[in-house]
PDB file of C-alpha atoms (C1' of nucleotides) in Angstrom:
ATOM      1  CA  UNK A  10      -8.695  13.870   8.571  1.00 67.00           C
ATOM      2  CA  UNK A  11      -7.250  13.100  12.109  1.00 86.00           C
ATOM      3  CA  UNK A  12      -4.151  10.732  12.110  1.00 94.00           C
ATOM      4  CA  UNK A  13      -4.174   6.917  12.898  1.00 97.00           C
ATOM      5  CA  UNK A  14      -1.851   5.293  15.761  1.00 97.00           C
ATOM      6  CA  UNK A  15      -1.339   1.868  16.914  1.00 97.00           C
ATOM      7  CA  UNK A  16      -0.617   1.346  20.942  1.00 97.00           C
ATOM      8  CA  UNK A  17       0.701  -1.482  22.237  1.00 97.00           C
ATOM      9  CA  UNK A  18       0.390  -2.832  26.060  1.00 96.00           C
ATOM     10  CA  UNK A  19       0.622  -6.004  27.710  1.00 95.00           C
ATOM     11  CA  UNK A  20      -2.891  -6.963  28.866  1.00 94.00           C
ATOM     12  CA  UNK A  21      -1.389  -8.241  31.879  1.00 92.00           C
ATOM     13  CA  UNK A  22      -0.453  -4.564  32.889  1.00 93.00           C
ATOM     14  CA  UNK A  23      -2.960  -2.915  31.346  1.00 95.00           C
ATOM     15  CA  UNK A  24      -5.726  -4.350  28.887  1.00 96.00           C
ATOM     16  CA  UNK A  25      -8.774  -3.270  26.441  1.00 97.00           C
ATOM     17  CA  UNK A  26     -10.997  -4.493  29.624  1.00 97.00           C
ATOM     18  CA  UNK A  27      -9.360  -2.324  32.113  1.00 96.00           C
ATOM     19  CA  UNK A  28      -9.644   0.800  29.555  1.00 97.00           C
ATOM     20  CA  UNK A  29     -13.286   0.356  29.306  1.00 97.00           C
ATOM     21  CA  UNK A  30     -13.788   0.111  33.110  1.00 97.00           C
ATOM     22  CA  UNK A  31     -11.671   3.101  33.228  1.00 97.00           C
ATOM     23  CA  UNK A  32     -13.741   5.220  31.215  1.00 97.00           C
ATOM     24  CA  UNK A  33     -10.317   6.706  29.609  1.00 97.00           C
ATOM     25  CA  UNK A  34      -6.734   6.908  31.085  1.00 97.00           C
ATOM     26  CA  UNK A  35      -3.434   8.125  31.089  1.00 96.00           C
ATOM     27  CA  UNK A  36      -1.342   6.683  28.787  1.00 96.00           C
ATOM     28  CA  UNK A  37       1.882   6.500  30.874  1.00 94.00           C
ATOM     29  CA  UNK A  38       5.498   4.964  31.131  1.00 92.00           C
ATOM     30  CA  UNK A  39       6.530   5.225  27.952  1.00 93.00           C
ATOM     31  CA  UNK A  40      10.166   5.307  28.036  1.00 92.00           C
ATOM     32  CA  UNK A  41      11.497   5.251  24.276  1.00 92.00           C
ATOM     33  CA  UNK A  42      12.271   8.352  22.135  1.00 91.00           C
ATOM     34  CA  UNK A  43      10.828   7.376  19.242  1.00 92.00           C
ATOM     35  CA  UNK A  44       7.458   5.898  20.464  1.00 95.00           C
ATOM     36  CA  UNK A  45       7.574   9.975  22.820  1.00 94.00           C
ATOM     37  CA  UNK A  46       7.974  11.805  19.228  1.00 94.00           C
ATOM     38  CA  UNK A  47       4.749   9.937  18.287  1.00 95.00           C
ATOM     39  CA  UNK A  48       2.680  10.704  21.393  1.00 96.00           C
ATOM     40  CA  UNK A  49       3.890  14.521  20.768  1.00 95.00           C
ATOM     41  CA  UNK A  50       2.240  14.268  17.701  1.00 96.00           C
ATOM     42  CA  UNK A  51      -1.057  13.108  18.926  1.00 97.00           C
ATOM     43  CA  UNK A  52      -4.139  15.342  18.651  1.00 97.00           C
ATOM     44  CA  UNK A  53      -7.268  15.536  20.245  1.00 97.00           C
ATOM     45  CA  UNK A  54      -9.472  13.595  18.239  1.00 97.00           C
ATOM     46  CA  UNK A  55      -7.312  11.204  16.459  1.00 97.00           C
ATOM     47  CA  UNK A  56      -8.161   7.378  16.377  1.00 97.00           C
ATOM     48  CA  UNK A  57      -5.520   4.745  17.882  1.00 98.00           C
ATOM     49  CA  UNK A  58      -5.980   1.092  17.374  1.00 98.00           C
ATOM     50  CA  UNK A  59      -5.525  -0.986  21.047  1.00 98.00           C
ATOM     51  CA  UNK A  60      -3.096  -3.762  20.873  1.00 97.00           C
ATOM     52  CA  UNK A  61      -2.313  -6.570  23.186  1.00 97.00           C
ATOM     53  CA  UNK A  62       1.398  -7.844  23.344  1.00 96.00           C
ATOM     54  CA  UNK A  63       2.146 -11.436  24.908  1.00 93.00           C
ATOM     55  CA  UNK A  64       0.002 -14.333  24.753  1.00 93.00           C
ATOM     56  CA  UNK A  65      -2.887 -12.348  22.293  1.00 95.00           C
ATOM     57  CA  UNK A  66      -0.556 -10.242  20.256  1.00 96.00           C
ATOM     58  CA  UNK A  67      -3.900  -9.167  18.649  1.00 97.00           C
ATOM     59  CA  UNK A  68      -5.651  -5.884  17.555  1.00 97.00           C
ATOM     60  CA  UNK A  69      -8.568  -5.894  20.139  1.00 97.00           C
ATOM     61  CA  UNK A  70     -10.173  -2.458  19.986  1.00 97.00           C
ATOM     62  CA  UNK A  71     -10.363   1.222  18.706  1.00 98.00           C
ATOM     63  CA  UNK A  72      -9.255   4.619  21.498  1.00 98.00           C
ATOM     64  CA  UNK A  73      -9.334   8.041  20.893  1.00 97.00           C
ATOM     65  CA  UNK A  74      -6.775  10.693  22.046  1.00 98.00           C
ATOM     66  CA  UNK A  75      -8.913  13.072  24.194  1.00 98.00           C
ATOM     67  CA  UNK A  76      -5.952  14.685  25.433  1.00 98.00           C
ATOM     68  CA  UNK A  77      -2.771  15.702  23.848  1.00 97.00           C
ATOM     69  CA  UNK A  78       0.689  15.147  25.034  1.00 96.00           C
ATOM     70  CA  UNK A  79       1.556  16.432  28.714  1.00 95.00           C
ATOM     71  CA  UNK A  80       3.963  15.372  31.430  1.00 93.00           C
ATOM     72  CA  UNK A  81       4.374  12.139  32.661  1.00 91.00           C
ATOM     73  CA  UNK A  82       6.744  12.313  35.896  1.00 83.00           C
ATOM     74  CA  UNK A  83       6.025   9.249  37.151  1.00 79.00           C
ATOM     75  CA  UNK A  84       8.990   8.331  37.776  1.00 78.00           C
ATOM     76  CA  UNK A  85      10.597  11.439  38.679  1.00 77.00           C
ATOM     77  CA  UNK A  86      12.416  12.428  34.873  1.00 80.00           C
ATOM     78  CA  UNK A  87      10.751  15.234  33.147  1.00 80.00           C
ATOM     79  CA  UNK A  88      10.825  15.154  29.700  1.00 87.00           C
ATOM     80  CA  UNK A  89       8.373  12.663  28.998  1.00 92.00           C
ATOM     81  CA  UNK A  90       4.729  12.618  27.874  1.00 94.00           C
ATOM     82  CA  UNK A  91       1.580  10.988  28.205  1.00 95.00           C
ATOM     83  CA  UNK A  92      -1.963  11.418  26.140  1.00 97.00           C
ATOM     84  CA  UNK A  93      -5.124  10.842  27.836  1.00 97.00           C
ATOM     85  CA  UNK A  94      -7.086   7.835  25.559  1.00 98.00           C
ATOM     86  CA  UNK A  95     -10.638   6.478  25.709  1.00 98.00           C
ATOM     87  CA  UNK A  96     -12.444   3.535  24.224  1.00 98.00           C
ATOM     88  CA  UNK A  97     -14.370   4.145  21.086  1.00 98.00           C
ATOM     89  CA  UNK A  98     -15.364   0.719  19.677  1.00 98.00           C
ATOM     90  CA  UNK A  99     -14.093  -2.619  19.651  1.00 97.00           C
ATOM     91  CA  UNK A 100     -13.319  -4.881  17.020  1.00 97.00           C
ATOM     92  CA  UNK A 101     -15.820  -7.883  16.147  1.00 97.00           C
ATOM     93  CA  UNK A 102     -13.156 -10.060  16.205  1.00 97.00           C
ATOM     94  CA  UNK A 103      -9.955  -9.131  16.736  1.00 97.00           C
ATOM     95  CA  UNK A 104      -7.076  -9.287  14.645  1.00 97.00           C
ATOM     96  CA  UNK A 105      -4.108 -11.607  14.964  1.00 97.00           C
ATOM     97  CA  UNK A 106      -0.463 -10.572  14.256  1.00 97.00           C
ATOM     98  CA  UNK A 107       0.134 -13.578  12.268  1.00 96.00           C
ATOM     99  CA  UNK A 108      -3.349 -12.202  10.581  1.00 96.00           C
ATOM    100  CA  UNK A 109      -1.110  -9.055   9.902  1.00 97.00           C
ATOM    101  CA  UNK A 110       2.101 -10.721   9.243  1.00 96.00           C
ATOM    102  CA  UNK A 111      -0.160 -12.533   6.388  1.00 95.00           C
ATOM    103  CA  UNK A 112      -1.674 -10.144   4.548  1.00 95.00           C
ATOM    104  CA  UNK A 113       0.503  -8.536   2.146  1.00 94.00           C
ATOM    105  CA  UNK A 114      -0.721  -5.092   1.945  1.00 94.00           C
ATOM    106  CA  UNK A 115       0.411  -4.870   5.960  1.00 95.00           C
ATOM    107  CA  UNK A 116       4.118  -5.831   5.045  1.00 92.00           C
ATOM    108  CA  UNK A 117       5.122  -2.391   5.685  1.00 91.00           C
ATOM    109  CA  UNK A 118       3.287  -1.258   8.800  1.00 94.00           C
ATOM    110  CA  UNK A 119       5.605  -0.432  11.616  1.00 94.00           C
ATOM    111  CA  UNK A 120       4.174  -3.239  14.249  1.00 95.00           C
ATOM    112  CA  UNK A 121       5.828  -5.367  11.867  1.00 94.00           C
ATOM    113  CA  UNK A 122       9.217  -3.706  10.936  1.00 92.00           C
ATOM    114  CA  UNK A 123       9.636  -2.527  14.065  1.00 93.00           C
ATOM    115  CA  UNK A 124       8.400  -4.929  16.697  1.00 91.00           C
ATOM    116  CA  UNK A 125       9.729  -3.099  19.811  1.00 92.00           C
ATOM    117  CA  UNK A 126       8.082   0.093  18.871  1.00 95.00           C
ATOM    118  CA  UNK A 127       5.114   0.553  21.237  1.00 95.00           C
ATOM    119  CA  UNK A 128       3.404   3.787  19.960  1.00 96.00           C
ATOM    120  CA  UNK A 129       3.354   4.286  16.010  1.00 96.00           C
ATOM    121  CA  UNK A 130       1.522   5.952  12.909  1.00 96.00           C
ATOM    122  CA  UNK A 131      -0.788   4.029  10.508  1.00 96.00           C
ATOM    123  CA  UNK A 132      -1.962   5.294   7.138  1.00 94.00           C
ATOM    124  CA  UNK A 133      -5.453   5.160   6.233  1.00 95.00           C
ATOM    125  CA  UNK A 134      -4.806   2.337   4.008  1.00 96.00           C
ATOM    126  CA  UNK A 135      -3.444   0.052   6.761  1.00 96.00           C
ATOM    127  CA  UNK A 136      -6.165   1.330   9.199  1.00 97.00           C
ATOM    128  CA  UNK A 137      -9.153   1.181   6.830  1.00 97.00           C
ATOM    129  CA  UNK A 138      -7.586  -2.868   6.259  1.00 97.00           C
ATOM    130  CA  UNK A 139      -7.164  -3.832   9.361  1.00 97.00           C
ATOM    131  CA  UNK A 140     -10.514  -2.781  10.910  1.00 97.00           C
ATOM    132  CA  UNK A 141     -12.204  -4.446   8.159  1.00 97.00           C
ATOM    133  CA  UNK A 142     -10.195  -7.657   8.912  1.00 97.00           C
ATOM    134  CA  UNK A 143     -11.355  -7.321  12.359  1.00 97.00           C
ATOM    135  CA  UNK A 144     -15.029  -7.343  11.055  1.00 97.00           C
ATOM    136  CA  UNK A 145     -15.352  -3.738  11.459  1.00 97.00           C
ATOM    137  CA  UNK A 146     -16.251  -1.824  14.877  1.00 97.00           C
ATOM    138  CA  UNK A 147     -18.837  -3.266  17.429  1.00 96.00           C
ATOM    139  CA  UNK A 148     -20.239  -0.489  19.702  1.00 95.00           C
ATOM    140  CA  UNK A 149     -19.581  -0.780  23.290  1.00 90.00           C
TER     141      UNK A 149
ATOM    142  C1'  DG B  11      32.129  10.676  18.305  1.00 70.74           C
ATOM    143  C1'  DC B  12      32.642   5.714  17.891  1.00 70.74           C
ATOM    144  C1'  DC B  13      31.549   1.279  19.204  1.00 70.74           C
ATOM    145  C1'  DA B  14      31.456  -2.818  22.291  1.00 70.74           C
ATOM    146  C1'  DA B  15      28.881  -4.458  26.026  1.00 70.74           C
ATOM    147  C1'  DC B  16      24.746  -4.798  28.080  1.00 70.74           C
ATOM    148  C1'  DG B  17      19.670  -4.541  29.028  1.00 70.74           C
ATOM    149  C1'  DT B  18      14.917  -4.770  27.401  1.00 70.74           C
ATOM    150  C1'  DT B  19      11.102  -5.963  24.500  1.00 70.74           C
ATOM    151  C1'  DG B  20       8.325  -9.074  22.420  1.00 70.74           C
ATOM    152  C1'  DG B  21       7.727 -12.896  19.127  1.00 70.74           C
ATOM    153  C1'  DC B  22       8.590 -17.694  18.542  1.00 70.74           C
TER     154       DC B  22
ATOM    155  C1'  DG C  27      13.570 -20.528  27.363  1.00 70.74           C
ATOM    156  C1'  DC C  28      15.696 -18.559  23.487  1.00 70.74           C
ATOM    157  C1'  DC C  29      16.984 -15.053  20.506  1.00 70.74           C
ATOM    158  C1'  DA C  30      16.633 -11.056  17.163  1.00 70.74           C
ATOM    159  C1'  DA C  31      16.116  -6.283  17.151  1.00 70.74           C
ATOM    160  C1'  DC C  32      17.397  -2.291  18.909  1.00 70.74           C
ATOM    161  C1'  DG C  33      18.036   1.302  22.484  1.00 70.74           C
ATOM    162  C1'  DT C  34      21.329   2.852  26.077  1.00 70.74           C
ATOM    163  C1'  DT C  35      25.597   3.261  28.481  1.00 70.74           C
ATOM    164  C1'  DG C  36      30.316   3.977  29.221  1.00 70.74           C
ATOM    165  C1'  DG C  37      35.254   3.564  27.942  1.00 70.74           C
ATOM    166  C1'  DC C  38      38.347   5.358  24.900  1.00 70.74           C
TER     167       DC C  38
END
DNA sequence: GCCAACGTTGGC
DNA sequence: GCCAACGTTGGC
């Protein structure tokens, strides 16, 4: 079974809508240690639930890693990674944080605990839950 | 190596 | 606009 992630991006800088122009993209700038251990851990293949920060703070869509960690330079320090992601699906309706923050058996996911963390695991359970919150997946 | 000060993120 | 959480930096 490939592993579940959650990524999190301001829509502002770059959104669900831009990702499906795209066609898939480099997922770039991220500048935290722990959030880098995750994308190291990425492989081809594995699912990653899209979510918007800010004004939506909602779980808008489902990626897939189509390539693992390599290096992201952009701003001249080596040492840090990017994965390439594409769009797989989107929700039906997307899920609300305060949807999360509500439901019990999401109490213990990491966008909760850890708020600031903007690349994390989720266990089948949560994943499996929070799709079928979102009314499952709705081809693109 | 510790910890206070500071900066950033992201929800409210 | 505020603030909690938490990562980073720099003095000691």
């Amino acid at each position: 079974m490939a592993a579940r992630w959650l990524v999190k991006t301001e829509p502002d800088v770059y959104s669900w809508a831009q990702l499906l122009q795209d066609g898939s993209t480099g997922w770039d700038g991220v500048r935290n240690n722990a959030a880098r251990v995750h994308l190291k851990a990425m492989k081809k293949g594995d699912r990653v639930l899209y979510y918007h920060t800010g004004d939506e703070r909602s779980v808008v869509g489902i990626a897939e890693v189509v390539r693992e960690a390599y290096p992201d330079a952009s701003d001249g320090d080596p040492g840090w990674v990017q994965v390439d992601l594409r769009p797989v699906a989107a929700l039906k309706s997307p899920v609300t944080l305060a949807q999360v923050k509500a439901e019990p058996d999401l109490s213990n996911i990491a966008l909760v605990r850890q708020a600031r963390l903007s690349v994390m695991p989720i266990d089948d359970a949560a994943w499996k839950k929070i799709v079928a919150m979102g009314g499952g997946e709705k081809k693109l």
